[in-house]
Amino acid sequence: MVTVAVCDDNPRDLEAIGTLVGEWARSRSVEIRLFSSAYDLLAAAAKGEGFDLFLLDILMPEMTGISLGERLRELYAEPLLIYLTSSEDYYPDAFRVYAFQYLCKPVQRQLLFDVLDKGLGRCRRRSQDVFPVKTAQGIVQVAFSTLVYAELRDHVCYFHLADGSVIQSRYLRTGFDEFLAPLLQSCLFVKPHTSFVVNLNYAGKLTSASLGLTTGESVPVARAFGENLRSRYFAHALGKAGEGEL
Amino acid sequence: MSQEDILSDLLSQGLQGDQAVELLLQALAAQTKATCEAEEKIRILRHDMRHLIAAVDASLGAGAWEEARRGLSTFQENMEKAKNIRYCENQVINATLVTYRERAEKSGVSFEVWLAPLPGGKVETTAFAVMLSNALENAFCAVESLPAKERTVSLKSRIFNGQYVLELANPCTTPVAFDKGGLPLSTQGEGHGLGTRSILAFAQENDAVVTFHQADSRFVMHMVFSLDV
């Protein structure tokens, strides 16, 4: 289930937004958590509560919504941040933390619902993206979000996951590209080499010969794939690959 | 960092002869001028505010809504004029951008900037500003001769997984020739322009990957370098 965290220090605003978001959430199986303090929200996030969408006020006494967004970015890979504030002055700062949307109070009910729907769509797409891998032990569902890279060796595909584990496919009877077609159709994955497919969310240092990964590993970059890799890398890193962000 | 520190920093790098240094010094002067002008406007605004509020109050008391609205609108306009756009904390980088913003205003170029702050440490900020001014110079030269509505320069950067990723783009319909290494050939003569060479020198110094390409009637420079020390 998708969970939305709402944080606003003003009790009246928190109640009003909570009611509105609650109305939106009822028909969509979405859970809501309300926080009147940025620290309470951070504490819950640090404990491992799985929030998917954040609806944040900006002008709060103990910590601005922008600083809160920065902290959340350290705790979650790609948090969807929606700012709901009375000031337009923080728009550039919201851009800096890659906010999903920036809305000014008082917000129109329908506008808020539209933005929340787009955010929800993004969350659901993320959770639905899985790749079923036939292994010797049966079918294993690999979530796109946890797959760092896939490597082909001797007609076997090795899926390297973010937690360090490796899932080994059965002997492939099709080509590597055909086998990984669902991955390659996603804007997240790119081939830096004939035998590698990489998740761009884990891309780190790029050189002409290799692509470093946030896990500390690196994959080779073949000359024939370099141009496409660089183009996809820049598009992804600069945020063009997504949709809906500021 | 004071301007004296920046100057001594520039001089210590032995860049006196470089055109870009001159540009940066101009940029610092422009920034100082802009700050002074904004401060002066705020001073006047503060002085005028009491009178303006009294006038709006009187208009409201007399039911002259239109008059009151005009008063508020004047106040809003003055506030807007007093704004001093600050792109980033670093003075040299900010001054470089302010210089090009002023040039953009004069030459009717729409200059869009979304710059992620460059963390100190790994990359020398002054060298980054010199690289940036060279790249912007190339982009501005390319668009200033275009029809008014096509004159846009867009600068965007983001920190992504510990990498500083930058994109500078401008419209370009004239085919650009590239050499075998993917570098744009200067139209001024053989070899590459000074600006591009300076950008490449920065890239080499900072182990950056830089690419230039033309697609969809746009010329785009991309650069990425690691921020890991």
Short mmCIF file of C-alpha atoms in Angstrom, two decimals:
data_model
loop_
_atom_site.label_atom_id
_atom_site.label_comp_id
_atom_site.label_asym_id
_atom_site.label_seq_id
_atom_site.Cartn_x
_atom_site.Cartn_y
_atom_site.Cartn_z
CA MET A 1 0.00 0.00 0.00
CA VAL A 2 1.20 3.49 -0.84
CA THR A 3 1.75 5.75 2.18
CA VAL A 4 1.63 9.55 2.07
CA ALA A 5 3.36 11.58 4.78
CA VAL A 6 2.01 15.09 5.40
CA CYS A 7 4.09 17.53 7.45
CA ASP A 8 2.93 21.01 8.50
CA ASP A 9 3.67 22.80 11.78
CA ASN A 10 0.43 24.80 11.66
CA PRO A 11 -2.24 22.60 13.35
CA ARG A 12 -5.08 24.21 11.43
CA ASP A 13 -3.34 23.76 8.06
CA LEU A 14 -2.34 20.20 8.97
CA GLU A 15 -5.91 19.32 9.81
CA ALA A 16 -7.26 20.96 6.63
CA ILE A 17 -4.72 19.26 4.36
CA GLY A 18 -5.12 15.98 6.23
CA THR A 19 -8.89 16.08 5.64
CA LEU A 20 -8.43 16.89 1.97
CA VAL A 21 -5.77 14.22 1.41
CA GLY A 22 -7.89 11.77 3.40
CA GLU A 23 -10.79 12.38 1.06
CA TRP A 24 -8.50 11.76 -1.92
CA ALA A 25 -6.96 8.66 -0.34
CA ARG A 26 -10.19 6.85 0.57
CA SER A 27 -11.02 5.64 -2.92
CA ARG A 28 -7.42 4.84 -3.79
CA SER A 29 -6.23 2.52 -0.97
CA VAL A 30 -3.65 4.98 0.22
CA GLU A 31 -2.55 5.37 3.82
CA ILE A 32 -1.84 8.78 5.35
CA ARG A 33 0.44 9.78 8.21
CA LEU A 34 0.27 13.32 9.61
CA PHE A 35 3.26 15.02 11.25
CA SER A 36 3.30 18.42 12.95
CA SER A 37 7.09 18.40 13.22
CA ALA A 38 9.85 17.75 10.68
CA TYR A 39 11.81 15.88 13.35
CA ASP A 40 8.91 13.51 14.02
CA LEU A 41 8.72 12.71 10.32
CA LEU A 42 12.49 12.18 10.11
CA ALA A 43 12.40 9.93 13.17
CA ALA A 44 9.68 7.79 11.59
CA ALA A 45 11.59 7.66 8.29
CA ALA A 46 14.84 6.75 10.07
CA LYS A 47 13.02 3.88 11.83
CA GLY A 48 12.32 2.48 8.38
CA GLU A 49 8.71 3.52 7.82
CA GLY A 50 8.12 3.17 4.11
CA PHE A 51 6.73 6.47 2.89
CA ASP A 52 6.15 6.85 -0.83
CA LEU A 53 4.97 10.43 -1.18
CA PHE A 54 5.70 13.48 0.96
CA LEU A 55 3.47 16.54 1.18
CA LEU A 56 5.51 19.17 2.97
CA ASP A 57 5.07 22.69 4.24
CA ILE A 58 8.16 24.87 3.77
CA LEU A 59 8.05 27.58 6.43
CA MET A 60 8.38 25.59 9.64
CA PRO A 61 10.17 26.86 12.77
CA GLU A 62 12.54 24.02 13.55
CA MET A 63 13.54 23.06 10.01
CA THR A 64 12.41 24.29 6.60
CA GLY A 65 10.64 21.91 4.28
CA ILE A 66 13.61 22.29 1.93
CA SER A 67 16.09 21.05 4.56
CA LEU A 68 13.63 18.30 5.43
CA GLY A 69 13.52 17.33 1.73
CA GLU A 70 17.32 17.19 1.65
CA ARG A 71 17.36 14.88 4.70
CA LEU A 72 14.68 12.66 3.15
CA ARG A 73 16.77 12.38 0.01
CA GLU A 74 19.50 10.87 2.19
CA LEU A 75 17.06 8.31 3.60
CA TYR A 76 15.16 7.38 0.43
CA ALA A 77 16.56 6.82 -3.07
CA GLU A 78 13.99 8.89 -4.97
CA PRO A 79 11.48 10.44 -2.56
CA LEU A 80 8.53 12.14 -4.24
CA LEU A 81 8.37 15.56 -2.59
CA ILE A 82 5.37 17.83 -3.05
CA TYR A 83 5.65 21.25 -1.46
CA LEU A 84 2.55 23.01 -0.27
CA THR A 85 3.40 26.48 0.98
CA SER A 86 2.21 30.04 1.26
CA SER A 87 5.41 31.51 -0.20
CA GLU A 88 6.59 31.44 -3.81
CA ASP A 89 10.13 32.37 -2.76
CA TYR A 90 11.36 28.81 -2.32
CA TYR A 91 10.62 27.62 -5.82
CA PRO A 92 14.34 27.57 -6.85
CA ASP A 93 15.21 25.67 -3.65
CA ALA A 94 12.48 23.15 -4.35
CA PHE A 95 13.98 22.68 -7.79
CA ARG A 96 17.34 22.05 -6.17
CA VAL A 97 15.94 19.14 -4.12
CA TYR A 98 14.15 17.73 -7.21
CA ALA A 99 10.66 18.28 -5.87
CA PHE A 100 7.87 16.59 -7.78
CA GLN A 101 5.59 19.63 -7.49
CA TYR A 102 5.32 23.01 -5.78
CA LEU A 103 1.83 24.19 -4.85
CA CYS A 104 0.81 27.45 -3.21
CA LYS A 105 -1.72 27.69 -0.37
CA PRO A 106 -4.62 27.91 -0.53
CA VAL A 107 -4.51 25.02 -2.96
CA GLN A 108 -7.46 24.15 -5.17
CA ARG A 109 -8.91 20.77 -4.29
CA GLN A 110 -8.83 19.47 -7.88
CA LEU A 111 -5.26 20.68 -8.49
CA LEU A 112 -4.05 18.90 -5.35
CA PHE A 113 -5.89 15.72 -6.34
CA ASP A 114 -4.39 15.82 -9.85
CA VAL A 115 -0.88 16.21 -8.48
CA LEU A 116 -1.41 13.46 -5.91
CA ASP A 117 -2.77 11.18 -8.67
CA LYS A 118 0.34 11.76 -10.76
CA GLY A 119 2.55 11.03 -7.76
CA LEU A 120 0.56 7.91 -6.95
CA GLY A 121 0.89 6.73 -10.55
CA ARG A 122 4.63 7.14 -10.30
CA CYS A 123 4.76 5.19 -7.01
CA ARG A 124 2.69 2.33 -8.41
CA ARG A 125 4.73 2.09 -11.61
CA ARG A 126 7.85 1.85 -9.50
CA SER A 127 6.49 -0.98 -7.38
CA GLN A 128 5.06 -2.88 -10.35
CA ASP A 129 8.30 -2.91 -12.31
CA VAL A 130 9.63 -6.41 -11.73
CA PHE A 131 11.49 -8.84 -13.93
CA PRO A 132 10.78 -12.56 -13.45
CA VAL A 133 13.97 -14.61 -13.62
CA LYS A 134 13.95 -18.37 -14.10
CA THR A 135 16.58 -19.81 -11.79
CA ALA A 136 17.50 -23.34 -10.76
CA GLN A 137 15.40 -22.75 -7.61
CA GLY A 138 12.32 -21.47 -9.47
CA ILE A 139 11.13 -18.07 -10.60
CA VAL A 140 12.51 -15.07 -8.69
CA GLN A 141 10.92 -11.64 -9.09
CA VAL A 142 13.63 -9.00 -9.42
CA ALA A 143 12.36 -5.45 -8.77
CA PHE A 144 13.78 -2.94 -11.23
CA SER A 145 14.56 -0.67 -8.29
CA THR A 146 16.86 -3.22 -6.64
CA LEU A 147 18.69 -4.36 -9.77
CA VAL A 148 22.06 -2.60 -10.11
CA TYR A 149 23.27 -4.36 -13.24
CA ALA A 150 22.91 -7.56 -15.24
CA GLU A 151 25.82 -9.35 -16.80
CA LEU A 152 25.96 -12.11 -19.40
CA ARG A 153 28.62 -14.80 -19.01
CA ASP A 154 28.62 -18.10 -20.88
CA HIS A 155 24.92 -17.88 -21.77
CA VAL A 156 23.96 -17.25 -18.14
CA CYS A 157 22.65 -13.92 -16.89
CA TYR A 158 23.80 -12.71 -13.46
CA PHE A 159 21.58 -10.12 -11.76
CA HIS A 160 23.58 -8.03 -9.31
CA LEU A 161 21.28 -6.52 -6.69
CA ALA A 162 21.69 -3.48 -4.44
CA ASP A 163 22.04 -5.63 -1.29
CA GLY A 164 25.10 -7.34 -2.80
CA SER A 165 23.34 -10.59 -3.68
CA VAL A 166 23.52 -12.12 -7.15
CA ILE A 167 20.75 -14.06 -8.86
CA GLN A 168 21.81 -16.49 -11.54
CA SER A 169 19.47 -17.25 -14.42
CA ARG A 170 19.17 -20.64 -16.08
CA TYR A 171 21.05 -21.22 -19.34
CA LEU A 172 19.73 -18.69 -21.87
CA ARG A 173 18.33 -20.05 -25.11
CA THR A 174 17.70 -16.56 -26.49
CA GLY A 175 19.96 -13.59 -27.09
CA PHE A 176 20.88 -11.29 -24.19
CA ASP A 177 18.91 -8.31 -25.59
CA GLU A 178 15.83 -10.39 -26.30
CA PHE A 179 15.98 -11.93 -22.83
CA LEU A 180 16.28 -8.53 -21.16
CA ALA A 181 13.85 -6.72 -23.49
CA PRO A 182 11.47 -5.64 -20.64
CA LEU A 183 14.42 -4.01 -18.89
CA LEU A 184 15.77 -2.36 -22.03
CA GLN A 185 12.35 -0.88 -22.81
CA SER A 186 12.48 0.99 -19.50
CA CYS A 187 14.20 4.38 -19.45
CA LEU A 188 16.10 3.21 -16.36
CA PHE A 189 18.31 0.67 -18.10
CA VAL A 190 21.06 1.06 -20.65
CA LYS A 191 23.73 -1.12 -22.23
CA PRO A 192 27.28 0.14 -21.75
CA HIS A 193 28.70 -3.03 -23.28
CA THR A 194 27.43 -5.99 -25.27
CA SER A 195 27.33 -8.15 -22.11
CA PHE A 196 26.09 -5.63 -19.54
CA VAL A 197 22.87 -3.79 -18.74
CA VAL A 198 23.00 -1.10 -16.06
CA ASN A 199 20.37 0.61 -13.94
CA LEU A 200 21.05 4.34 -14.37
CA ASN A 201 19.82 5.06 -10.85
CA TYR A 202 23.04 3.42 -9.62
CA ALA A 203 25.34 5.12 -12.15
CA GLY A 204 28.32 6.91 -10.63
CA LYS A 205 31.60 8.04 -12.09
CA LEU A 206 31.63 7.97 -15.85
CA THR A 207 34.83 7.72 -17.84
CA SER A 208 35.40 6.85 -21.48
CA ALA A 209 36.22 3.23 -20.55
CA SER A 210 34.04 2.45 -17.54
CA LEU A 211 30.98 3.35 -15.57
CA GLY A 212 31.34 3.35 -11.79
CA LEU A 213 28.36 2.27 -9.73
CA THR A 214 27.18 3.51 -6.37
CA THR A 215 27.78 0.01 -4.97
CA GLY A 216 31.51 0.43 -5.55
CA GLU A 217 31.62 -1.88 -8.55
CA SER A 218 32.15 -0.74 -12.13
CA VAL A 219 31.22 -2.03 -15.56
CA PRO A 220 33.16 -1.66 -18.81
CA VAL A 221 32.07 0.77 -21.51
CA ALA A 222 32.61 -0.49 -25.04
CA ARG A 223 33.41 2.06 -27.72
CA ALA A 224 30.37 1.13 -29.83
CA PHE A 225 28.03 1.74 -26.87
CA GLY A 226 29.74 4.86 -25.51
CA GLU A 227 27.77 7.53 -27.34
CA ASN A 228 24.37 6.06 -26.49
CA LEU A 229 25.41 5.47 -22.88
CA ARG A 230 26.60 9.06 -22.43
CA SER A 231 23.48 10.47 -24.01
CA ARG A 232 21.21 8.34 -21.78
CA TYR A 233 23.38 9.02 -18.73
CA PHE A 234 23.13 12.81 -19.13
CA ALA A 235 19.40 12.69 -19.85
CA HIS A 236 18.82 10.59 -16.75
CA ALA A 237 21.18 12.47 -14.44
CA LEU A 238 19.71 15.82 -15.46
CA GLY A 239 16.20 14.56 -14.89
CA LYS A 240 14.88 14.54 -18.45
CA ALA A 241 14.05 10.87 -18.30
CA GLY A 242 11.40 11.42 -15.65
CA GLU A 243 8.17 13.24 -15.99
CA GLY A 244 6.26 15.52 -13.68
CA GLU A 245 9.20 16.95 -11.77
CA LEU A 246 9.66 20.68 -11.55
CA MET B 1 35.52 34.65 0.39
CA SER B 2 36.37 38.34 -0.11
CA GLN B 3 37.05 39.83 -3.52
CA GLU B 4 40.71 40.31 -2.47
CA ASP B 5 40.91 36.59 -1.76
CA ILE B 6 39.38 35.79 -5.14
CA LEU B 7 41.80 38.08 -6.93
CA SER B 8 44.80 36.63 -5.17
CA ASP B 9 43.43 33.18 -5.93
CA LEU B 10 43.17 34.07 -9.60
CA LEU B 11 46.66 35.53 -9.72
CA SER B 12 48.18 32.58 -7.89
CA GLN B 13 46.92 30.35 -10.65
CA GLY B 14 48.98 32.28 -13.19
CA LEU B 15 45.96 33.10 -15.30
CA GLN B 16 46.66 36.84 -15.67
CA GLY B 17 46.95 36.69 -19.42
CA ASP B 18 43.80 34.68 -19.92
CA GLN B 19 40.83 36.45 -21.44
CA ALA B 20 38.59 34.68 -18.96
CA VAL B 21 40.30 36.37 -16.00
CA GLU B 22 39.44 39.75 -17.42
CA LEU B 23 35.90 38.53 -17.84
CA LEU B 24 35.74 37.40 -14.25
CA LEU B 25 37.04 40.73 -13.00
CA GLN B 26 34.35 42.45 -15.05
CA ALA B 27 31.87 40.05 -13.56
CA LEU B 28 32.89 40.94 -10.02
CA ALA B 29 32.50 44.62 -10.83
CA ALA B 30 29.07 43.94 -12.34
CA GLN B 31 28.03 41.99 -9.25
CA THR B 32 29.18 44.77 -6.92
CA LYS B 33 27.29 47.31 -9.04
CA ALA B 34 24.14 45.19 -9.02
CA THR B 35 24.33 44.75 -5.23
CA CYS B 36 24.80 48.49 -4.67
CA GLU B 37 21.92 49.30 -6.99
CA ALA B 38 19.63 46.82 -5.25
CA GLU B 39 20.61 48.15 -1.81
CA GLU B 40 19.93 51.72 -2.93
CA LYS B 41 16.53 50.69 -4.30
CA ILE B 42 15.65 48.95 -1.02
CA ARG B 43 16.71 52.08 0.92
CA ILE B 44 14.41 54.24 -1.23
CA LEU B 45 11.67 51.65 -1.01
CA ARG B 46 11.86 51.63 2.79
CA HIS B 47 11.68 55.41 2.79
CA ASP B 48 8.68 55.44 0.46
CA MET B 49 6.87 52.61 2.17
CA ARG B 50 5.40 54.69 5.04
CA HIS B 51 3.97 57.19 2.58
CA LEU B 52 2.66 54.48 0.32
CA ILE B 53 0.96 52.63 3.18
CA ALA B 54 -0.62 55.88 4.39
CA ALA B 55 -1.85 56.59 0.85
CA VAL B 56 -3.30 53.08 0.44
CA ASP B 57 -4.89 53.34 3.89
CA ALA B 58 -6.49 56.69 2.95
CA SER B 59 -7.71 55.26 -0.36
CA LEU B 60 -9.25 52.29 1.43
CA GLY B 61 -10.90 54.60 3.98
CA ALA B 62 -12.41 56.65 1.16
CA GLY B 63 -13.54 53.54 -0.70
CA ALA B 64 -11.22 54.34 -3.63
CA TRP B 65 -10.47 50.69 -4.36
CA GLU B 66 -8.84 51.28 -7.70
CA GLU B 67 -6.52 53.89 -6.24
CA ALA B 68 -5.57 51.50 -3.42
CA ARG B 69 -4.97 48.69 -5.88
CA ARG B 70 -2.70 50.93 -7.95
CA GLY B 71 -0.73 51.84 -4.82
CA LEU B 72 -0.21 48.17 -3.97
CA SER B 73 0.75 47.38 -7.52
CA THR B 74 3.39 50.16 -7.49
CA PHE B 75 4.77 48.71 -4.29
CA GLN B 76 4.90 45.22 -5.82
CA GLU B 77 6.70 46.53 -8.92
CA ASN B 78 9.29 48.32 -6.81
CA MET B 79 9.88 45.17 -4.77
CA GLU B 80 10.48 43.21 -7.96
CA LYS B 81 12.97 45.80 -9.24
CA ALA B 82 14.88 45.68 -5.97
CA LYS B 83 15.47 41.97 -6.30
CA ASN B 84 19.11 41.01 -6.70
CA ILE B 85 19.21 37.60 -8.31
CA ARG B 86 21.74 35.34 -6.67
CA TYR B 87 22.47 32.13 -8.52
CA CYS B 88 24.84 30.53 -6.04
CA GLU B 89 26.88 31.19 -2.92
CA ASN B 90 30.25 31.17 -4.65
CA GLN B 91 31.09 34.76 -5.59
CA VAL B 92 33.11 34.05 -8.72
CA ILE B 93 30.62 31.59 -10.21
CA ASN B 94 27.75 33.90 -9.27
CA ALA B 95 29.53 36.91 -10.77
CA THR B 96 30.13 35.01 -14.02
CA LEU B 97 26.43 34.23 -14.27
CA VAL B 98 25.42 37.79 -13.38
CA THR B 99 27.65 39.09 -16.20
CA TYR B 100 25.95 36.83 -18.71
CA ARG B 101 22.52 37.66 -17.34
CA GLU B 102 23.29 41.35 -17.98
CA ARG B 103 24.57 40.53 -21.44
CA ALA B 104 21.41 38.48 -22.04
CA GLU B 105 19.23 41.42 -21.02
CA LYS B 106 21.12 43.73 -23.38
CA SER B 107 21.11 41.39 -26.35
CA GLY B 108 17.59 39.99 -25.86
CA VAL B 109 18.70 36.47 -24.99
CA SER B 110 16.52 34.36 -22.74
CA PHE B 111 19.04 32.97 -20.23
CA GLU B 112 17.74 30.11 -18.09
CA VAL B 113 19.89 28.96 -15.20
CA TRP B 114 19.33 26.02 -12.86
CA LEU B 115 22.68 25.52 -11.27
CA ALA B 116 23.34 23.06 -8.46
CA PRO B 117 25.82 24.49 -5.95
CA LEU B 118 29.34 23.24 -6.60
CA PRO B 119 30.67 21.77 -3.34
CA GLY B 120 34.13 22.92 -2.32
CA GLY B 121 36.96 20.44 -2.08
CA LYS B 122 37.63 18.43 -5.17
CA VAL B 123 37.15 21.00 -7.92
CA GLU B 124 38.70 24.46 -7.93
CA THR B 125 35.73 26.83 -8.10
CA THR B 126 37.67 29.54 -9.92
CA ALA B 127 38.74 27.11 -12.63
CA PHE B 128 35.12 25.98 -12.86
CA ALA B 129 34.00 29.60 -13.29
CA VAL B 130 36.59 30.13 -16.04
CA MET B 131 35.38 26.98 -17.82
CA LEU B 132 31.79 28.13 -17.42
CA SER B 133 32.50 31.60 -18.79
CA ASN B 134 34.22 30.07 -21.82
CA ALA B 135 31.28 27.76 -22.48
CA LEU B 136 28.77 30.60 -22.01
CA GLU B 137 30.81 32.84 -24.30
CA ASN B 138 30.55 30.21 -27.05
CA ALA B 139 26.80 29.78 -26.49
CA PHE B 140 26.09 33.53 -26.43
CA CYS B 141 28.15 34.14 -29.57
CA ALA B 142 26.14 31.40 -31.28
CA VAL B 143 22.72 32.80 -30.42
CA GLU B 144 23.22 36.55 -30.59
CA SER B 145 23.00 36.57 -34.37
CA LEU B 146 19.80 34.47 -34.40
CA PRO B 147 16.26 35.86 -34.78
CA ALA B 148 15.00 37.32 -31.48
CA LYS B 149 12.68 34.46 -30.50
CA GLU B 150 15.41 31.84 -30.97
CA ARG B 151 17.91 33.55 -28.70
CA THR B 152 17.94 31.21 -25.72
CA VAL B 153 20.75 29.78 -23.65
CA SER B 154 19.94 27.18 -21.03
CA LEU B 155 22.33 26.13 -18.29
CA LYS B 156 21.39 23.28 -16.04
CA SER B 157 23.34 21.23 -13.55
CA ARG B 158 22.61 18.61 -10.96
CA ILE B 159 24.52 16.54 -8.45
CA PHE B 160 23.72 12.94 -9.18
CA ASN B 161 25.18 10.07 -7.15
CA GLY B 162 28.27 12.09 -6.24
CA GLN B 163 28.79 13.37 -9.79
CA TYR B 164 28.42 16.97 -10.93
CA VAL B 165 26.48 16.86 -14.19
CA LEU B 166 26.13 19.95 -16.35
CA GLU B 167 24.33 20.80 -19.56
CA LEU B 168 24.63 23.98 -21.61
CA ALA B 169 22.32 24.19 -24.61
CA ASN B 170 21.45 26.72 -27.27
CA PRO B 171 19.48 26.64 -30.53
CA CYS B 172 21.67 25.96 -33.55
CA THR B 173 20.36 25.24 -37.02
CA THR B 174 23.62 25.71 -38.93
CA PRO B 175 25.39 22.35 -39.21
CA VAL B 176 28.40 22.16 -36.91
CA ALA B 177 31.44 20.21 -38.07
CA PHE B 178 33.04 17.90 -35.52
CA ASP B 179 36.52 16.39 -35.60
CA LYS B 180 37.19 12.66 -35.12
CA GLY B 181 37.24 13.09 -31.34
CA GLY B 182 33.75 14.62 -31.35
CA LEU B 183 34.96 18.19 -30.75
CA PRO B 184 33.32 21.05 -32.63
CA LEU B 185 35.59 22.62 -35.22
CA SER B 186 35.97 26.36 -34.96
CA THR B 187 34.51 28.35 -37.82
CA GLN B 188 37.27 30.90 -37.26
CA GLY B 189 39.93 28.75 -38.87
CA GLU B 190 41.87 25.57 -38.36
CA GLY B 191 41.91 23.80 -35.03
CA HIS B 192 39.57 24.50 -32.14
CA GLY B 193 38.49 27.78 -30.63
CA LEU B 194 40.22 29.03 -27.51
CA GLY B 195 37.06 28.58 -25.45
CA THR B 196 36.71 24.92 -26.31
CA ARG B 197 40.38 24.32 -25.60
CA SER B 198 39.98 25.89 -22.19
CA ILE B 199 36.94 23.70 -21.49
CA LEU B 200 38.94 20.63 -22.49
CA ALA B 201 41.82 21.70 -20.25
CA PHE B 202 39.40 21.90 -17.31
CA ALA B 203 37.98 18.49 -18.23
CA GLN B 204 41.45 16.95 -18.37
CA GLU B 205 42.48 18.54 -15.08
CA ASN B 206 39.34 17.28 -13.31
CA ASP B 207 39.01 13.91 -14.98
CA ALA B 208 35.72 15.04 -16.49
CA VAL B 209 33.87 13.61 -19.45
CA VAL B 210 32.74 16.33 -21.86
CA THR B 211 30.66 15.83 -24.98
CA PHE B 212 29.38 18.18 -27.66
CA HIS B 213 26.59 17.31 -30.02
CA GLN B 214 24.01 18.82 -32.30
CA ALA B 215 20.51 17.37 -32.49
CA ASP B 216 16.97 18.70 -32.92
CA SER B 217 18.33 22.12 -33.93
CA ARG B 218 20.16 22.41 -30.60
CA PHE B 219 23.83 22.49 -29.79
CA VAL B 220 24.49 20.87 -26.42
CA MET B 221 27.57 20.62 -24.24
CA HIS B 222 27.47 18.01 -21.49
CA MET B 223 30.02 17.58 -18.76
CA VAL B 224 30.33 15.27 -15.78
CA PHE B 225 32.99 15.03 -13.12
CA SER B 226 33.22 13.24 -9.83
CA LEU B 227 32.96 15.15 -6.54
CA ASP B 228 34.55 12.34 -4.55
CA VAL B 229 37.80 13.53 -3.03
#
